[in-house]
Structure formats: C-alpha cells, structure tokens
N, CA and C of each residue as an Amber inpcrd file, in Angstrom:
protein
    93
   1.6230000 -21.2000000 -11.4330000   1.0850000 -20.0610000 -11.9430000
   0.1300000 -19.2920000 -10.4640000  -0.4150000 -20.4280000  -9.6830000
  -1.0860000 -20.2470000  -8.4110000   0.2140000 -18.6760000  -7.5740000
   1.1710000 -19.4530000  -7.7930000   2.4940000 -18.2840000  -6.9250000
   2.7560000 -17.0650000  -7.5740000   2.4580000 -17.1320000  -8.8890000
   2.5350000 -15.6960000  -9.5420000   1.4680000 -14.5370000  -9.1390000
   0.3070000 -15.5720000  -9.5080000  -1.0970000 -14.4550000  -8.8270000
  -0.9240000 -14.2750000  -7.4240000   0.0180000 -14.9460000  -6.3740000
   0.0130000 -14.9440000  -4.9290000   0.9800000 -13.5910000  -5.1200000
   1.9750000 -13.1350000  -5.7180000   3.2950000 -12.3950000  -5.8030000
   2.3310000 -11.4210000  -6.2000000   1.5800000 -11.0710000  -6.9160000
   1.2090000  -9.8710000  -7.3920000   0.1230000  -9.3500000  -6.5000000
  -0.7150000 -10.3870000  -5.9910000  -1.4670000  -9.5240000  -4.9250000
  -0.7090000  -8.8850000  -3.7450000   0.1830000  -9.8770000  -3.5830000
   1.1560000  -8.8620000  -2.2950000   1.6050000  -7.6720000  -2.7850000
   2.3430000  -7.6040000  -4.1360000   2.6330000  -6.2040000  -4.2700000
   1.5130000  -5.2790000  -4.3620000   0.1850000  -5.5090000  -4.7160000
  -0.6320000  -4.6670000  -4.7670000  -1.0090000  -4.0000000  -3.6250000
  -0.8680000  -5.0070000  -2.5650000  -1.4370000  -4.9460000  -1.5530000
  -0.3010000  -3.6410000  -0.4360000   1.0780000  -4.1170000  -0.9590000
   1.8810000  -2.8670000  -0.6000000   2.0220000  -1.9640000  -1.0930000
   1.2430000  -1.7960000  -2.2870000   1.3920000  -0.2760000  -2.9900000
  -0.0220000   0.5930000  -2.1960000  -0.9110000  -0.5500000  -1.9570000
  -2.0120000   0.4670000  -1.1540000  -1.6480000   1.1960000  -0.2130000
  -0.6810000  -0.0370000   0.9320000  -0.2460000   0.2890000   2.1000000
  -0.0400000   1.3680000   1.9100000   1.3750000   1.7100000   1.1600000
   1.8140000   2.8730000   1.1960000   1.5490000   4.2690000   1.1670000
   0.3070000   3.9740000   0.3090000  -1.0380000   5.0000000  -0.2540000
  -1.4130000   5.4830000   1.0360000  -1.7430000   4.6140000   1.5400000
  -2.5270000   4.8410000   3.0320000  -1.4880000   5.7310000   3.8010000
  -0.2530000   5.3650000   3.7410000   0.8830000   5.7720000   4.8070000
   0.6050000   7.4480000   4.7420000   0.9860000   7.4400000   3.3190000
   1.4350000   8.9510000   2.6820000   0.0700000   9.8040000   2.7610000
  -0.9020000   8.8840000   3.2590000  -2.2160000  10.3520000   3.6200000
  -2.3160000  10.5590000   4.8930000  -1.9670000   9.0650000   5.6160000
  -2.1500000   9.4510000   6.9930000  -0.5980000  10.8750000   7.2710000
   0.0520000  10.5770000   7.0160000   1.4740000  11.3320000   6.9970000
   1.0920000  12.6220000   6.8690000  -0.1680000  12.9050000   5.8210000
  -0.3980000  14.4040000   5.1590000  -1.8310000  15.0010000   6.5020000
  -2.4190000  14.0390000   6.7720000  -3.3630000  14.4420000   7.6770000
  -2.9080000  14.9050000   8.9170000  -1.7870000  14.2990000   9.6750000
  -1.4430000  14.0410000  11.1320000  -0.5640000  15.8470000  10.6270000
  -0.2670000  16.7270000   9.6680000   0.1540000  17.8000000   9.2590000
  -0.5170000  18.6640000   9.3400000  -1.8230000  18.9820000  10.3160000
  -2.7410000  20.1440000  10.2490000  -2.2170000  21.1290000  10.7930000
  -1.4320000  21.0440000  11.4860000  -1.0090000  22.5960000  11.7480000
  -0.2790000  23.4380000  10.7160000
C-alpha cells in the first residue's frame, strides 16, 4: 500500500513539473 502511494505522489510531481516547463517556455517567448 505504501509503495502505491509513493508512486502516485511521483506521478503528481511529474505532472506539476511538466506544467511549470510549459509556462516557462511560454514566458520565454515574449518577443
């Protein structure tokens, strides 16, 4: 059970990271 919870947390972290990357890319395109 503990392992499953850990895996779920990792997935969530990755999703958040992806969103942040997208935001950063958009910010860079200011010109």
